[in-house]
Coordinates of C-alpha atoms in Angstrom, one line a residue:
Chain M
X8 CA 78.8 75.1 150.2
X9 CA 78.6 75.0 146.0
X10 CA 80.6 72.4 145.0
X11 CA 83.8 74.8 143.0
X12 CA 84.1 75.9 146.7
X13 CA 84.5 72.3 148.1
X14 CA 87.4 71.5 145.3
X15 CA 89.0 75.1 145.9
X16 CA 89.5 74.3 149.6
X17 CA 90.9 70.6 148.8
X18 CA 93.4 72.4 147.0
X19 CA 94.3 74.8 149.3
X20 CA 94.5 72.1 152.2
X21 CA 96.2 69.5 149.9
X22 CA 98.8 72.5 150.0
X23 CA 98.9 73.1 153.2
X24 CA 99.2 68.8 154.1
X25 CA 102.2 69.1 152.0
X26 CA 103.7 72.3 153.4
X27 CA 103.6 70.6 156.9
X28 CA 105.2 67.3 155.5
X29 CA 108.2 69.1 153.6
X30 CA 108.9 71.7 156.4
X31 CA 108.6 68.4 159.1
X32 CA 110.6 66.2 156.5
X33 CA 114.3 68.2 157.3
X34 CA 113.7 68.1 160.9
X35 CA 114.2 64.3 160.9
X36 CA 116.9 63.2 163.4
X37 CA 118.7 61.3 160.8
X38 CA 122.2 62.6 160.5
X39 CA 123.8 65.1 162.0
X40 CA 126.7 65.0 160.3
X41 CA 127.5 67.9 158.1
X42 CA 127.0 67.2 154.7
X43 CA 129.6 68.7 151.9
X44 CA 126.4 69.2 149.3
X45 CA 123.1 70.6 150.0
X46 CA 119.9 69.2 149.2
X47 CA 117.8 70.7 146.8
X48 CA 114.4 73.5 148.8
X49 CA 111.8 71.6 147.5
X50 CA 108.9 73.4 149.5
X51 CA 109.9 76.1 147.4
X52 CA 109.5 74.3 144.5
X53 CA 106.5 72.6 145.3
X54 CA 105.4 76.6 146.2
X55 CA 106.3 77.8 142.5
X56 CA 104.9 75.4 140.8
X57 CA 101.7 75.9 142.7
X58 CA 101.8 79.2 141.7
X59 CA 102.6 78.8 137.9
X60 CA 99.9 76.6 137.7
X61 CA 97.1 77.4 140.2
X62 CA 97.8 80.5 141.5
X63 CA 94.0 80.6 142.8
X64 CA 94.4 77.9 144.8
X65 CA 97.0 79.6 147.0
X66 CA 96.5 82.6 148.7
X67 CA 99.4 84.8 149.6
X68 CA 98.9 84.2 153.4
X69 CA 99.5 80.7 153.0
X70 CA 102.6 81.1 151.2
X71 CA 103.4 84.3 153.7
X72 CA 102.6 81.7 156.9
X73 CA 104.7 78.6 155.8
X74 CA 107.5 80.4 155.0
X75 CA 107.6 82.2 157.8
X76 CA 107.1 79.3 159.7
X77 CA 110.5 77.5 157.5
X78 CA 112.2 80.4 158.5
X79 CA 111.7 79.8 162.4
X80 CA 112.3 76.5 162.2
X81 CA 115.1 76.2 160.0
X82 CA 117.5 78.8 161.8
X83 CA 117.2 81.5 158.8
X84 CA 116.9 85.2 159.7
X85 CA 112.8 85.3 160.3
X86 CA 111.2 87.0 157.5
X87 CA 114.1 87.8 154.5
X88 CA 113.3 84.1 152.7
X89 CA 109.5 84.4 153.1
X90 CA 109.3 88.3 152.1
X91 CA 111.1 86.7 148.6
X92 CA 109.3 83.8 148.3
X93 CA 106.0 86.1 148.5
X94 CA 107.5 88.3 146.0
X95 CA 108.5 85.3 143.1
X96 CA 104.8 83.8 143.7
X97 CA 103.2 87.2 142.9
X98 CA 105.4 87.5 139.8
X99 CA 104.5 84.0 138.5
X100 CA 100.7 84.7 140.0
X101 CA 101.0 87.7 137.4
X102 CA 102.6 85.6 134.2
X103 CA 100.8 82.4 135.1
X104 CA 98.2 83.1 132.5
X105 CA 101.1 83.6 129.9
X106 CA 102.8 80.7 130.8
X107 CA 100.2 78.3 130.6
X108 CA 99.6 79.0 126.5
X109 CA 103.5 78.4 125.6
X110 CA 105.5 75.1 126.6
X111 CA 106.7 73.7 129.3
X112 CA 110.0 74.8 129.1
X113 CA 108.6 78.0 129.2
X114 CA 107.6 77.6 132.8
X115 CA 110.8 75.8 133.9
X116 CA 112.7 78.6 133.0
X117 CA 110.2 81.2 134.3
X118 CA 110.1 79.3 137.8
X119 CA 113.9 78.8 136.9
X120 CA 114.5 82.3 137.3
X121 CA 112.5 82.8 140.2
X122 CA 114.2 80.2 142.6
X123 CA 117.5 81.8 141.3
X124 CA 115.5 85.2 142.4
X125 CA 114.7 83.9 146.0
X126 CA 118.0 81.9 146.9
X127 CA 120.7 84.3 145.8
X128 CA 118.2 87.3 146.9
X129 CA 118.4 85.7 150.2
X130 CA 122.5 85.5 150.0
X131 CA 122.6 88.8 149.0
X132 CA 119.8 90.1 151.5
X133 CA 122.5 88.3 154.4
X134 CA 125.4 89.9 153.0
X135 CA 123.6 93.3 153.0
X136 CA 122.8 92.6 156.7
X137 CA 126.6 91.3 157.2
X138 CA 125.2 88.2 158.9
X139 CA 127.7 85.0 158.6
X140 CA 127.0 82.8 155.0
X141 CA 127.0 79.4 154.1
X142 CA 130.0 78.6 151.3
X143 CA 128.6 80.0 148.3
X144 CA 129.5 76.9 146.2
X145 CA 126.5 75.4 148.5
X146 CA 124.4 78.0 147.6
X147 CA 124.9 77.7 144.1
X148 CA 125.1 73.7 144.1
X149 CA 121.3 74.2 146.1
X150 CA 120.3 76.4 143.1
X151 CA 121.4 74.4 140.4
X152 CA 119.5 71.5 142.2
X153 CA 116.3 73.2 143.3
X154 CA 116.0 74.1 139.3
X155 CA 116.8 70.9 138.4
X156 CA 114.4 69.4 140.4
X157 CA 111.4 71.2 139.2
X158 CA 110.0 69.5 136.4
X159 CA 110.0 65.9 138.6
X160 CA 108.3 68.2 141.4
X161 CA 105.6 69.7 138.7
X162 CA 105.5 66.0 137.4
X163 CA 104.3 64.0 140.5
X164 CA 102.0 67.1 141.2
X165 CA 100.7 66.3 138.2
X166 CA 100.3 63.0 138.8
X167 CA 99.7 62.6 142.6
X168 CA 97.6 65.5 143.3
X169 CA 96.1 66.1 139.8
X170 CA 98.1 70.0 139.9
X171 CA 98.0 70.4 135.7
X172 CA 97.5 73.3 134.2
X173 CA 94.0 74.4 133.0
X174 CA 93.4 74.2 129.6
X175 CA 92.7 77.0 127.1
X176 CA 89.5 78.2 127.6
X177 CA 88.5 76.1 130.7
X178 CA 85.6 77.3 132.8
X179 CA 85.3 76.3 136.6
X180 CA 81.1 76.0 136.9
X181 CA 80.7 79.5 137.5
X182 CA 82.0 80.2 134.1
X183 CA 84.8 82.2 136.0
X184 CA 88.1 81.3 133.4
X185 CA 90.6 79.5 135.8
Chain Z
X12 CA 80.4 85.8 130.9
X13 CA 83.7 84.6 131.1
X14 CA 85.8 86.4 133.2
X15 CA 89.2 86.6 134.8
X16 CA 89.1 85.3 138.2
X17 CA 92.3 85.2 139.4
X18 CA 92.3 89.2 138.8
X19 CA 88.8 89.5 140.9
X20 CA 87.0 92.6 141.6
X21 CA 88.1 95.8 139.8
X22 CA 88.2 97.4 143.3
X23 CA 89.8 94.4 144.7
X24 CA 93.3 94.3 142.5
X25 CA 94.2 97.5 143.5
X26 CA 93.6 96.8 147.7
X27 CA 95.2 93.3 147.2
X28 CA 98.7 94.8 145.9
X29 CA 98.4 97.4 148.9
X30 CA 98.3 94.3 151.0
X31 CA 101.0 91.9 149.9
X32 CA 103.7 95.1 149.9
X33 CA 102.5 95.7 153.2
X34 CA 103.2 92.3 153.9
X35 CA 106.8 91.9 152.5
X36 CA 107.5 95.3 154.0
X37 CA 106.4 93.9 157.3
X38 CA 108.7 90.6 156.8
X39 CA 112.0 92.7 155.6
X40 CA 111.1 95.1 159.4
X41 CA 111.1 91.9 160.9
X42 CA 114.2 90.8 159.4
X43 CA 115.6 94.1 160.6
X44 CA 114.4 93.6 164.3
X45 CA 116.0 90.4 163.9
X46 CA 119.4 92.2 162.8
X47 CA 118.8 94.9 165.5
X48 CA 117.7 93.1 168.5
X49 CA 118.7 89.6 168.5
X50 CA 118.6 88.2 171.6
X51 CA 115.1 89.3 171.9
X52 CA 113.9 87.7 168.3
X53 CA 115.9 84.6 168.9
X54 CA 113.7 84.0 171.7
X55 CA 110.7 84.3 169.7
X56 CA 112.0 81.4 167.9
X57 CA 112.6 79.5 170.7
X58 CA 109.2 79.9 171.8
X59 CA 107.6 79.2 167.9
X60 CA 109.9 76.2 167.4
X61 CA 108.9 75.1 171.1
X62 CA 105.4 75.1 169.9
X63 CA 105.6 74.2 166.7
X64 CA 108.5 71.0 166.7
X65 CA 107.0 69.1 169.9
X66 CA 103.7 69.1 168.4
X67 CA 105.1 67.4 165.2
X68 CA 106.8 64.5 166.8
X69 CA 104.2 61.9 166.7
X70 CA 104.3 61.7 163.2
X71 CA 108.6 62.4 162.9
X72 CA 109.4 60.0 165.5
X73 CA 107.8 56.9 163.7
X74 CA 109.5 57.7 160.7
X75 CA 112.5 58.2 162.2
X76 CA 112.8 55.0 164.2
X77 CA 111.6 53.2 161.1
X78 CA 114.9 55.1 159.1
X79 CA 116.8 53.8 161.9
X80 CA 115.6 50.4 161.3
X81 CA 116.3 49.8 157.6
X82 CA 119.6 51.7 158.5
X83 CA 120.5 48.5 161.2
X84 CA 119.0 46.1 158.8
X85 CA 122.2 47.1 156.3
X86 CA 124.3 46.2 158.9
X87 CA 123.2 42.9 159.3
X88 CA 124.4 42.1 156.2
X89 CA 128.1 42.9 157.2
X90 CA 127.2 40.6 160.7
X91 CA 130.3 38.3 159.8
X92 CA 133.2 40.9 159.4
X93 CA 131.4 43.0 162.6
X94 CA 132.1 40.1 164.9
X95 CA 135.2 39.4 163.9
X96 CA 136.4 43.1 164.0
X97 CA 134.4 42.8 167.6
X98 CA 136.2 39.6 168.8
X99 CA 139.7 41.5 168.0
X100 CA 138.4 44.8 169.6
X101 CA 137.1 42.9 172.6
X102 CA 140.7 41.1 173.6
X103 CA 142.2 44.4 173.1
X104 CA 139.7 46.4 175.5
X105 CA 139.9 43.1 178.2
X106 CA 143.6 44.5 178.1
X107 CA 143.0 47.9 178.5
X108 CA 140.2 47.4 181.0
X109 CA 143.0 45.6 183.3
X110 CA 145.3 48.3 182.9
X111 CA 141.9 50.8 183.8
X112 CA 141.2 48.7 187.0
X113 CA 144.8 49.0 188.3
X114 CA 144.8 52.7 187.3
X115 CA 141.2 53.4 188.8
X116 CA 142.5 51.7 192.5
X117 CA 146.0 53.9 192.1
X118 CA 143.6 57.1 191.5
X119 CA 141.4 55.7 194.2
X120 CA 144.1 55.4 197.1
X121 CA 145.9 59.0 195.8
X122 CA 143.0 60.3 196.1
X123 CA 142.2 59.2 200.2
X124 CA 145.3 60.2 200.5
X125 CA 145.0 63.6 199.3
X126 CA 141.6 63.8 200.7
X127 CA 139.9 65.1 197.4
X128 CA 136.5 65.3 196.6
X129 CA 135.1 64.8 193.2
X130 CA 133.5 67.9 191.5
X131 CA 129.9 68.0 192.9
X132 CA 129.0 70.7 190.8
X133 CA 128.8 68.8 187.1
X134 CA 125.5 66.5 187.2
X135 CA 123.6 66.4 183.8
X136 CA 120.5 65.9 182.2
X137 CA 119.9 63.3 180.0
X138 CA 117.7 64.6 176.3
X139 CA 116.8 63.0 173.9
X140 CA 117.3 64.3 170.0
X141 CA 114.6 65.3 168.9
X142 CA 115.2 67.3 165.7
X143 CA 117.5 68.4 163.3
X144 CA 118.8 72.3 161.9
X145 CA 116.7 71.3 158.9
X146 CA 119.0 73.1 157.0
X147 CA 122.5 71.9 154.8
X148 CA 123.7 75.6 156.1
X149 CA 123.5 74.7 159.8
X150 CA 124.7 72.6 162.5
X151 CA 122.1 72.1 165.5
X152 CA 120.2 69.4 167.1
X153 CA 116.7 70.3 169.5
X154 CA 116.9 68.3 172.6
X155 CA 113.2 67.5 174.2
X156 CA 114.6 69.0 177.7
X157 CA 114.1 72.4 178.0
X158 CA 113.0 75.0 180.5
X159 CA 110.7 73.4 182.6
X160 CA 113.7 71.0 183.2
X161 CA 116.3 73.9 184.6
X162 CA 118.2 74.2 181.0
X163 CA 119.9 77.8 180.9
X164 CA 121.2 78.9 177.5
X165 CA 125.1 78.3 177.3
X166 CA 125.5 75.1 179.4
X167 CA 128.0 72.5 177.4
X168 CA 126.5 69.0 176.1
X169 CA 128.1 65.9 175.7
X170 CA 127.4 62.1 174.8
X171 CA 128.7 59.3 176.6
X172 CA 132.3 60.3 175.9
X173 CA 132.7 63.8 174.1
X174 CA 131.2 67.0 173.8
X175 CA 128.9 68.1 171.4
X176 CA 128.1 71.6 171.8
X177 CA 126.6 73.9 173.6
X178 CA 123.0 75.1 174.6
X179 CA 121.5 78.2 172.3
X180 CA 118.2 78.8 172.7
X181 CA 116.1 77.3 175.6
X182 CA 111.9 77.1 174.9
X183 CA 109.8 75.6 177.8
X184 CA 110.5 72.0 176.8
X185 CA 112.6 72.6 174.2
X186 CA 116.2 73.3 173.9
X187 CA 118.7 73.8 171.1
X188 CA 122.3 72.8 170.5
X189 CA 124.6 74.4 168.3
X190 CA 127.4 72.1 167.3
X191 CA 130.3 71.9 167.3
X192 CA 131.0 71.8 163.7
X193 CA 128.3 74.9 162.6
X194 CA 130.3 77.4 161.3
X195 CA 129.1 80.0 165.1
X196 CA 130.8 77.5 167.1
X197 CA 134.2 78.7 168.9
X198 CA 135.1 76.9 171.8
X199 CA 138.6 77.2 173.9
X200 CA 140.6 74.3 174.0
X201 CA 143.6 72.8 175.4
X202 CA 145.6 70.3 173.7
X203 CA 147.4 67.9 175.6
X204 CA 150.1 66.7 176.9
X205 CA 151.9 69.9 175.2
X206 CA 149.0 72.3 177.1
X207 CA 148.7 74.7 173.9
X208 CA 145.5 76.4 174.1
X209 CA 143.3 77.2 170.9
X210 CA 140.3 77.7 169.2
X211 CA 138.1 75.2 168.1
X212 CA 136.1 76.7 164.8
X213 CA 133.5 74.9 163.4
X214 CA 133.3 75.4 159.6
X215 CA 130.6 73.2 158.9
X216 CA 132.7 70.1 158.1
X217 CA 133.1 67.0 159.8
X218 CA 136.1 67.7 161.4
X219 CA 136.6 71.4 162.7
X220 CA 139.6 73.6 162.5
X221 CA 142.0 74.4 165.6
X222 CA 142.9 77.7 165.5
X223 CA 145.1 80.5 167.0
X224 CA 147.7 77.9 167.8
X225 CA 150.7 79.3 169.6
X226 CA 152.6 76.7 168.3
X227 CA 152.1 74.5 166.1
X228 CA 155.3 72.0 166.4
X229 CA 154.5 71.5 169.7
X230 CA 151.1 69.8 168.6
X231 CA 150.9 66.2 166.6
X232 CA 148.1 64.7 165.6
X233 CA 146.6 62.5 168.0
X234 CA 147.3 64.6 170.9
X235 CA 144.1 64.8 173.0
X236 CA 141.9 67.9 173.1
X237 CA 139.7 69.0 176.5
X238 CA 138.0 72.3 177.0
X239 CA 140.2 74.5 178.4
X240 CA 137.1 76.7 180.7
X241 CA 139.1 79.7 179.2
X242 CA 136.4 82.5 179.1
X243 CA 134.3 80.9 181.3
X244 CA 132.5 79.4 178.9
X245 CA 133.1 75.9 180.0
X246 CA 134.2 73.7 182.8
X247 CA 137.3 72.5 182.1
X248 CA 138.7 68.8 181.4
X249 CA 135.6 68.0 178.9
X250 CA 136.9 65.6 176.3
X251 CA 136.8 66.6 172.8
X252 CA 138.5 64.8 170.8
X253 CA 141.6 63.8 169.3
X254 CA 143.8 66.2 166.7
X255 CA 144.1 64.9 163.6
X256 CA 145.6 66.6 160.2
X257 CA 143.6 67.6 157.5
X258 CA 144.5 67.2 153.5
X259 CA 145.2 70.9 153.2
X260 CA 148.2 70.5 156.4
X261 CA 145.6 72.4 158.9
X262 CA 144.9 70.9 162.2
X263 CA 141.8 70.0 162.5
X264 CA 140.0 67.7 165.5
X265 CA 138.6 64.4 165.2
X266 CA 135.4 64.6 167.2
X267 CA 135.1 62.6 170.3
X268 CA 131.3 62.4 170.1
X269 CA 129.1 60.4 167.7
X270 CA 128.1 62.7 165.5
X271 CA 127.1 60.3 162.8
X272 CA 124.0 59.2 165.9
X273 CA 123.6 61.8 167.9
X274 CA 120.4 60.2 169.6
X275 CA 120.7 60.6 174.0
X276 CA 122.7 63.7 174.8
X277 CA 123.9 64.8 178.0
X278 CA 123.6 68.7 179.3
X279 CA 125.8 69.4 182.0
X280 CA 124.8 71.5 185.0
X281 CA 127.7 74.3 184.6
X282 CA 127.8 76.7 187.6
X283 CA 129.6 79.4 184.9
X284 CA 126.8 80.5 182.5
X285 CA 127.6 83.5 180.1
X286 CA 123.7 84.4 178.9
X287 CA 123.2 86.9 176.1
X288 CA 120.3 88.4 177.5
X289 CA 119.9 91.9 175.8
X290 CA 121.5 94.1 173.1
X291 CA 124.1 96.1 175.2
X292 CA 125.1 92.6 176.6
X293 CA 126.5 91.6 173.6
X294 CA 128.9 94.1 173.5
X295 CA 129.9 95.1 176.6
X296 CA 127.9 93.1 179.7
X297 CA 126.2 95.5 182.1
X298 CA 128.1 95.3 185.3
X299 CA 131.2 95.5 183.3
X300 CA 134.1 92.8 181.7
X301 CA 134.1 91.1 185.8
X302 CA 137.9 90.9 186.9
X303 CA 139.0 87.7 187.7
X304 CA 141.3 87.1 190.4
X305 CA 145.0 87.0 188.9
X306 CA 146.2 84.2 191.2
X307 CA 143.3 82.1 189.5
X308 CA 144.0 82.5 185.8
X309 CA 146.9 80.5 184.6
X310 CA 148.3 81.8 180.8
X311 CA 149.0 85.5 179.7
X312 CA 147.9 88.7 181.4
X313 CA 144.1 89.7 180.3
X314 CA 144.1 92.2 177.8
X315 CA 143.1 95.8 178.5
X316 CA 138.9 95.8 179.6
X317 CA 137.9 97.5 176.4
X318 CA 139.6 95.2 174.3
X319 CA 138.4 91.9 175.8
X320 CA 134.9 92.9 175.7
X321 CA 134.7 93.4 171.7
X322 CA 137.2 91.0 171.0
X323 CA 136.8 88.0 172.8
X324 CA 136.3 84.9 170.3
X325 CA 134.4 82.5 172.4
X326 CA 131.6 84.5 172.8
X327 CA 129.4 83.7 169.7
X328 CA 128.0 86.9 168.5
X329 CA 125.5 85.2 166.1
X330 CA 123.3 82.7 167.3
X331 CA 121.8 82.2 163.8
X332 CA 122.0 83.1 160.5
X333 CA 121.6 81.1 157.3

């Protein structure tokens, strides 16, 4: 195996370590007390910023599997979240180019607008099928937070697992521009 | 040389689009199926999350337990006022214990008198919590009892004094509880000493709503509340709670159970199961609404068959739903 290979699939399992720990992390036993604000997703945020940075280190049936996994696991309707989710990665797969020559605020508000896309898509997908909804103050107060809690997610990728976004001009060994 | 490589092959780009619309398309159909046949995708679940969740505990229990630890390790530092508050509670429970012995050895002699025998019917299994809904929208716990142990969906769950909800969704040794405070749960209650029956509605708060009161001066708060095995849902004469009154004048019920550590709970053997088994079951179950004997049911005259079928509250037509 050439060695761009090796660091491609340490990527793609570093990923998929930290899919596993963020879908296990809500399934702790701690409280089971209701609680009157709702945390912010941050396996979809972890997920976007994957995808505005490195979209080639995550393939669409990565994405497609762990959410459909969160869906199972966390009681949603199997298939509406992930379905969006795969459709806000693509869009930032598509812009991720783009968004890597302007700022970073640039690529807040482009994931920004993305989590906005997925979560109210998903309230709106539920009240399409008449299913029961959560309050929709949660839903927004869960927006408002995921959002918020992007750049600190995009930061300790940074940090942690070395997730930045490629330079201008940078060249894996193949010469292939990342 | 420099190419794009995130856009591959020019015959690639085109094929890869194809396949991730095929792929949401698939994922809204199975969202559909979900809508369309629930019982049946519901089950899927229970099987994924029985596979899936069980698999995962090694590494959730530790950190758990160690959560649990630092939690008890606050407590310490209140040790002083705990035993004091303990040392009061304790003189106050030596009292009511006496007046529980002398009631226990009445009951006991009534009893031989009467020649009654306890319910034989109600013996539990003991589970263990094992995870959370994993989501701020829903209110569920998975045991780690489930098939192989004899669980049947619908059975009622309880801790050491209250109940806490009721069985939905049983995976070989898995097994889900909805609580009583997700916004799906609707449980028929009687409030005593008045006897008012009601609705219990979780609406994902604390404390959940009592609803369809007949009358609502004839309830105060602190009355007790027991299921009332309206609907068949339940046995009756499980504990509850108490009532209690909520800021905006509803009443509302203060759990019996521990909610804030829900960690060994209990799931009764109930000889009346209701199962949601297929679509048309929902609605209307196969053999019919079954008649009840009159002489049996205490309260008002049962409705006209259609209208009971569609109607009936306690039978929770959504067993999720985000």
């Amino acid at each position: 195996m050439t060695d761009p290979d090796r660091s491609l699939w340490i990527a793609r399992l570093g990923y998929a370590g930290l899919a596993l720990v963020l879908l296990a992390a809500p399934l702790l036993p701690l409280s089971t007390v209701p609680r009157p604000f709702a945390t912010p997703d941050i396996l979809l945020a972890v997920t976007l910023a994957w995808a505005a940075r490195r979209p080639d280190t995550l393939p669409v049936a990565m994405v497609a599997a762990t959410f459909l996994l969160a869906d199972f696991l966390f009681q949603r309707p199997p298939g509406l979240f992930a379905a969006l989710v795969i459709v806000a990665t693509e869009g930032l797969r598509r812009r991720s180019a783009r968004l890597r020559r302007g700022p970073f605020l640039a690529e807040w508000v482009a994931v920004g607008v993305a989590m906005a896309v997925v979560l109210l898509g998903h309230r709106l997908g539920l009240a399409a099928l008449m299913t029961p909804r959560a309050p929709l103050g949660l839903t927004l107060i869960q927006v408002i937070m995921t959002i918020a809690a992007y750049p600190i997610v995009a930061l300790l990728a940074h940090v942690a697992l070395g997730l930045r976004r490629p330079a201008q001009g940078e060249v894996d060994t193949l010469g292939h521009r990342l | 040389m420099a190419r794009e490589r995130t856009h591959g092959e020019e015959f690639a780009r085109p094929l890869r689009r194809l396949l991730v619309t095929l792929l949401v398309l698939a994922f809204v159909a199975l969202t559909l199926a979900w809508r369309i046949d629930n019982p049946r995708v519901e089950r899927l679940r229970a099987r994924v999350v029985d596979e899936v969740v069980p698999r995962l505990d090694w590494a959730m229990a530790p950190v758990t337990a160690a959560v649990g630890i630092a939690q008890d390790f606050r407590s310490y530092q209140r040790l002083r006022d705990q035993n004091r508050d303990l040392r009061r509670e304790l003189r106050q429970v030596s009292a009511w214990r006496e007046a529980a012995l002398r009631l226990e050895q009445e009951n006991a002699k009534l009893r031989d008198l009467n020649n009654v025998s306890l319910d034989p019917q109600l013996t539990f299994i003991t589970g263990t919590v094992m995870a959370d809904s994993g989501s701020p929208f829903r209110q569920s716990v998975l045991l780690n009892v489930g098939q192989r142990d004899g669980i049947t969906d619908g059975w009622p769950t309880m801790d050491d004094l209250g109940l806490v909800g009721r069985v939905s969704g049983v995976g070989r040794r898995t097994a889900r509880v909805i609580l009583l405070t997700d916004t799906s749960s609707r449980i028929p209650v009687t409030i005593q000493p008045s006897g008012q029956r009601a609705i219990l509605a979780g609406d994902n708060t604390l404390y959940p709503l009592l609803d369809f009161l007949e009358d609502r001066d004839a309830v105060r708060p602190g009355d007790r509340v027991v299921t009332s095995g309206d609907g068949g849902l339940f046995p009756a004469d499980l504990l509850v709670g108490r009532v209690a009154e909520g800021t905006d004048g509803r009443l509302r019920l203060r759990l019996a159970a521990d909610y804030e550590r829900l960690e060994f709970v209990r799931v009764l053997r109930s000889p009346l199961v209701e199962s949601i088994e297929d679509v048309g079951g929902l609605i209307v179950p196969a053999g019919g609404v079954p008649r009840r004997d009159p002489a049996l049911v205490q309260g008002p005259p049962p409705p006209p068959l259609a209208a009971t079928a569609s109607a009936d509250p306690a039978t929770p037509t959504e067993v999720a739903g985000d």
